Amino acid sequence: MNLNTGKQVLTISNLCATVAGKDILKGVDLEIRAGEVHAIMGPNGSGKSTLAQVLAGREDYEVTAGSVSFDGVDMLALRPEERARAGFFLGFQYPVEIPGVNNAYLLKAALNAKRKAANLPEVDAYEFLALIKAKMKFMQMDESFLSRGVNEGFSGGEKKRNEILQMLILEPKLAVLDETDSGLDIDALKVVAAGVNSLRGGEHAIILITHYQRLLDYIEPDRVHVFAGGRIQKSGDKSLALELEDRGYDWVRGDRVA
Amino acid sequence: MNEPANKAATSAALRSFEASWRARPADGLAAMRGEAMQRFLALGLPTPRDESWRYTNLRAMAAMSFIDAPRIANGAVTAAPGESWIAGAGMSAIRILNGYPQLGAGADSGLAHVAVRSLRAVAESEPKVIAERHTAAAESEEGRWTLLNRALFVDGLHLRITGRVAGPILIVHAANCPDGSHAVHSRLIVETGPGAAATIIEHHLGAGGGTLLANRATEIDLAPGASIEHYRVFSGDERTTQFDSVDVRHGADSRCRQFTVVLGGALVRTDLRAHLGGIGAQHDSYALLAGRGARQIDCVNTIVHAAPRTTSNQTARAIGAGSSRVVFNSKVIVERGAAGAQSQQSSRGLLLSPNAELDTRPQLQIHEDDVKCAHGATTGRLDPDMLFYLLSRGIERSAAQSLLIYAFLDDVLTGIASMPTRRAIEDALVEELPDADLLRSFR
Ligand SMILES: Nc1ncnc2c1ncn2[C@@H]1O[C@H](COP(=O)(O)OP(=O)(O)OP(=O)(O)O)[C@@H](O)[C@H]1O
Ligand SMILES: [Mg+2]
């Protein structure tokens, strides 16, 4: 039983979306409160990343029905950059490489964009450096990553660490981490999990999209959702993840809940 | 008075050039001028049927009459528009106004290892130095504007570099013409001694008042082991037509890094010819072509490998906004006998508007077996995944776009060895892009 009484951060009701004329999201319902960690698991191609991208505001997807309320505002009415400044963060399944855009610069620009939206002054250069160094140490990232292009030439695991680093600097109200655990070795998985756990609690909420129970050994979820056929088919506590590991997804698909 | 050319001038522009030519003094250069003028008139103005002028139509120009830009006395410098924004500490600046260098008395640059003379002074005292020069440009049909420059130049600069020059030499090409259509044909000759090294920056400003045709030619002779970093930067108003030709002749183990940066002008045609005639010579060229508004940029490079173990690298980045049109046309020729030659071309275009046009044409002519040549050319739009990634981090859309444009130009900008020059070019570039404030902090 979930006794969390935190403030509602995200409310998704009957969200439907299409891409290239194809229905992908078919009535997603989800509620998350501050301080909670939710895991979303589900078969390949079921629409998990689509949900994440729709929440982030990607224009390729057309929302055809439903609503998303984020921290009390209509999230679908905001542009992607406004969502980010309002405290939404997407950790990409495939972070893109941007040669020529400096990694440290992006971090600073992102932080300042958020501060500006909150009517705060720009971060002091010295303070920023101290902050970023501390967070990088925590993520066990070499400082040389700062001077490189965004994700340029980063290994798969390094890109994922970089996503978490950005999350730690931006301290979002809601982070959706799309398969941030995929492709990580066991040490990196622990580092990433520690990063996520350090943000846990207080006013932050986190959605982990994952295929592996393994991640959930390190980050214990409050809720687990099974996503299949473009919607959440079943929800439960962490034992649901273990059950999925045993039984696969077929039984869930056959056993639709209304 | 010169003899009339035997081929009749067929357009207003040609007739006006011919009239200017007739007004040139019958001095030690008259024979050279006459020959060049006749060849120019025989070729006529280029039309789109000419291979290297396929993209640039000069029909409107043909109907115009040009008169020589007036000489402005030394004392009247303050009347000249547009200071160079490249000028900075540690640079020695020479201004060329309407084609006439404004040198101090005594013509001493005050710089160690550089002798600076006005070309007019050289023409008077040693006309042979000029008359006997042969440039690859003047011998090729594409070099017709160089022919016209040869026929009509009145003045310019002659630099003789004998050692390692400390700071950059900045040459500011300014124009100050009353209303009407004026032409400037000025010339720069750079001669180097063995092992000499210098950075030369030519900054071409716009005209201010009327319509200007600036037809300039630069010739750089590299002695064995000499090393020159040469920049030509075009900025300023949108009423100037620039024809600018740079010819580099390489001695053994000489090196040239050449930058062509176009940030202004209405029509800018740049030619670069590098002749790698000395064993082990290397030529690296960089082009940053910013098309905006209705600007037309036509950048044509010809690199000739004529000696063993020569190397050339070309890096071109073109952006097309508004209804601009940018052409990057590069040809590499490896002659028989140039064994071990290595050549690389990378040209990329970024299309920012559906009404802009970018054309890149890398060409290779290889007459030798033992060579390594590679080229790549791509043209695309801003990457939507990159853009969305930046947006998803809270960056404003216009700023994100500018960041990506800036990043696209990175390969050229990071190649600029002179830091003050790089800063100045970046600052000017930023002004051309949206969200200048944010970009200014981005380095
Ligand atoms: N731009 C697009 N054009 C066409 N089809 C798309 C597009 N984007 C996504 N799809 C389709 O939508 C479906 C859902 O994709 P999505 O990436 O959301 O799946 P997923 O649940 O994240 O899968 P995985 O576990 O493999 O990451 C897939 O069938 C995919 O092919
Ligand atoms: Mg996915």
PDB file of C-alpha atoms in Angstrom, chain B residues 203-293:
ATOM      1  CA  HIS B 203      39.682  42.948 -44.182  1.00  0.00           C
ATOM      2  CA  HIS B 204      37.352  44.053 -46.943  1.00  0.00           C
ATOM      3  CA  LEU B 205      34.841  46.614 -45.791  1.00  0.00           C
ATOM      4  CA  GLY B 206      31.851  47.832 -47.740  1.00  0.00           C
ATOM      5  CA  ALA B 207      31.620  51.039 -49.688  1.00  0.00           C
ATOM      6  CA  GLY B 208      29.357  53.265 -47.698  1.00  0.00           C
ATOM      7  CA  GLY B 209      27.702  55.592 -50.234  1.00  0.00           C
ATOM      8  CA  GLY B 210      27.196  54.276 -53.763  1.00  0.00           C
ATOM      9  CA  THR B 211      27.624  51.007 -55.575  1.00  0.00           C
ATOM     10  CA  LEU B 212      31.102  49.562 -55.484  1.00  0.00           C
ATOM     11  CA  LEU B 213      32.813  46.960 -57.586  1.00  0.00           C
ATOM     12  CA  ALA B 214      35.948  45.874 -55.764  1.00  0.00           C
ATOM     13  CA  ASN B 215      38.160  43.801 -58.005  1.00  0.00           C
ATOM     14  CA  ARG B 216      41.212  42.844 -56.008  1.00  0.00           C
ATOM     15  CA  ALA B 217      44.053  40.454 -56.491  1.00  0.00           C
ATOM     16  CA  THR B 218      46.540  39.085 -54.006  1.00  0.00           C
ATOM     17  CA  GLU B 219      49.652  37.178 -54.971  1.00  0.00           C
ATOM     18  CA  ILE B 220      51.718  35.352 -52.401  1.00  0.00           C
ATOM     19  CA  ASP B 221      55.067  33.826 -53.302  1.00  0.00           C
ATOM     20  CA  LEU B 222      56.393  31.394 -50.746  1.00  0.00           C
ATOM     21  CA  ALA B 223      60.130  30.773 -50.656  1.00  0.00           C
ATOM     22  CA  PRO B 224      61.401  27.424 -49.373  1.00  0.00           C
ATOM     23  CA  GLY B 225      60.376  26.900 -45.764  1.00  0.00           C
ATOM     24  CA  ALA B 226      58.293  30.091 -45.654  1.00  0.00           C
ATOM     25  CA  SER B 227      55.025  30.045 -43.789  1.00  0.00           C
ATOM     26  CA  ILE B 228      52.110  32.416 -44.199  1.00  0.00           C
ATOM     27  CA  GLU B 229      48.722  32.526 -42.558  1.00  0.00           C
ATOM     28  CA  HIS B 230      46.467  34.585 -44.788  1.00  0.00           C
ATOM     29  CA  TYR B 231      42.941  35.777 -44.054  1.00  0.00           C
ATOM     30  CA  ARG B 232      40.468  37.579 -46.199  1.00  0.00           C
ATOM     31  CA  VAL B 233      37.382  38.699 -44.363  1.00  0.00           C
ATOM     32  CA  PHE B 234      34.440  40.339 -46.108  1.00  0.00           C
ATOM     33  CA  SER B 235      31.972  42.348 -44.114  1.00  0.00           C
ATOM     34  CA  GLY B 236      29.889  45.448 -44.409  1.00  0.00           C
ATOM     35  CA  ASP B 237      27.119  46.744 -46.539  1.00  0.00           C
ATOM     36  CA  GLU B 238      24.986  44.969 -49.081  1.00  0.00           C
ATOM     37  CA  ARG B 239      25.790  47.179 -52.064  1.00  0.00           C
ATOM     38  CA  THR B 240      29.271  45.951 -52.723  1.00  0.00           C
ATOM     39  CA  THR B 241      30.334  43.448 -55.337  1.00  0.00           C
ATOM     40  CA  GLN B 242      33.615  41.825 -54.452  1.00  0.00           C
ATOM     41  CA  PHE B 243      35.763  39.914 -56.893  1.00  0.00           C
ATOM     42  CA  ASP B 244      38.745  38.744 -54.972  1.00  0.00           C
ATOM     43  CA  SER B 245      41.458  36.504 -56.192  1.00  0.00           C
ATOM     44  CA  VAL B 246      44.260  34.977 -54.146  1.00  0.00           C
ATOM     45  CA  ASP B 247      47.161  33.204 -55.819  1.00  0.00           C
ATOM     46  CA  VAL B 248      49.665  31.294 -53.737  1.00  0.00           C
ATOM     47  CA  ARG B 249      52.820  29.842 -55.213  1.00  0.00           C
ATOM     48  CA  HIS B 250      54.521  27.337 -52.963  1.00  0.00           C
ATOM     49  CA  GLY B 251      58.260  26.685 -52.745  1.00  0.00           C
ATOM     50  CA  ALA B 252      59.637  23.542 -51.117  1.00  0.00           C
ATOM     51  CA  ASP B 253      58.412  22.811 -47.599  1.00  0.00           C
ATOM     52  CA  SER B 254      56.487  26.063 -47.506  1.00  0.00           C
ATOM     53  CA  ARG B 255      53.194  26.249 -45.751  1.00  0.00           C
ATOM     54  CA  CYS B 256      50.117  28.392 -46.188  1.00  0.00           C
ATOM     55  CA  ARG B 257      46.984  28.454 -44.110  1.00  0.00           C
ATOM     56  CA  GLN B 258      44.381  30.444 -45.981  1.00  0.00           C
ATOM     57  CA  PHE B 259      41.042  31.583 -44.566  1.00  0.00           C
ATOM     58  CA  THR B 260      38.181  32.995 -46.588  1.00  0.00           C
ATOM     59  CA  VAL B 261      35.456  34.409 -44.361  1.00  0.00           C
ATOM     60  CA  VAL B 262      32.391  35.977 -45.959  1.00  0.00           C
ATOM     61  CA  LEU B 263      30.074  37.814 -43.597  1.00  0.00           C
ATOM     62  CA  GLY B 264      28.995  40.679 -45.809  1.00  0.00           C
ATOM     63  CA  GLY B 265      28.646  42.058 -49.301  1.00  0.00           C
ATOM     64  CA  ALA B 266      25.963  41.701 -51.962  1.00  0.00           C
ATOM     65  CA  LEU B 267      27.889  39.499 -54.358  1.00  0.00           C
ATOM     66  CA  VAL B 268      31.173  38.036 -53.242  1.00  0.00           C
ATOM     67  CA  ARG B 269      33.161  35.933 -55.640  1.00  0.00           C
ATOM     68  CA  THR B 270      36.390  34.556 -54.220  1.00  0.00           C
ATOM     69  CA  ASP B 271      38.990  32.666 -56.152  1.00  0.00           C
ATOM     70  CA  LEU B 272      41.840  30.809 -54.544  1.00  0.00           C
ATOM     71  CA  ARG B 273      44.595  29.216 -56.578  1.00  0.00           C
ATOM     72  CA  ALA B 274      47.329  27.365 -54.776  1.00  0.00           C
ATOM     73  CA  HIS B 275      50.177  25.999 -56.801  1.00  0.00           C
ATOM     74  CA  LEU B 276      52.140  23.425 -54.817  1.00  0.00           C
ATOM     75  CA  GLY B 277      55.267  23.461 -56.928  1.00  0.00           C
ATOM     76  CA  GLY B 278      57.868  22.753 -54.226  1.00  0.00           C
ATOM     77  CA  ILE B 279      58.520  19.342 -52.691  1.00  0.00           C
ATOM     78  CA  GLY B 280      56.839  18.887 -49.304  1.00  0.00           C
ATOM     79  CA  ALA B 281      54.734  22.049 -49.506  1.00  0.00           C
ATOM     80  CA  GLN B 282      51.409  22.212 -47.692  1.00  0.00           C
ATOM     81  CA  HIS B 283      48.330  24.318 -48.279  1.00  0.00           C
ATOM     82  CA  ASP B 284      45.400  24.324 -45.853  1.00  0.00           C
ATOM     83  CA  SER B 285      42.391  26.345 -46.853  1.00  0.00           C
ATOM     84  CA  TYR B 286      39.346  27.179 -44.791  1.00  0.00           C
ATOM     85  CA  ALA B 287      36.166  28.823 -45.956  1.00  0.00           C
ATOM     86  CA  LEU B 288      33.361  30.179 -43.787  1.00  0.00           C
ATOM     87  CA  LEU B 289      30.582  31.393 -46.030  1.00  0.00           C
ATOM     88  CA  ALA B 290      27.590  33.013 -44.371  1.00  0.00           C
ATOM     89  CA  GLY B 291      24.767  33.548 -46.828  1.00  0.00           C
ATOM     90  CA  ARG B 292      22.040  35.852 -45.593  1.00  0.00           C
ATOM     91  CA  GLY B 293      19.414  38.110 -47.092  1.00  0.00           C
TER      92      GLY B 293
END
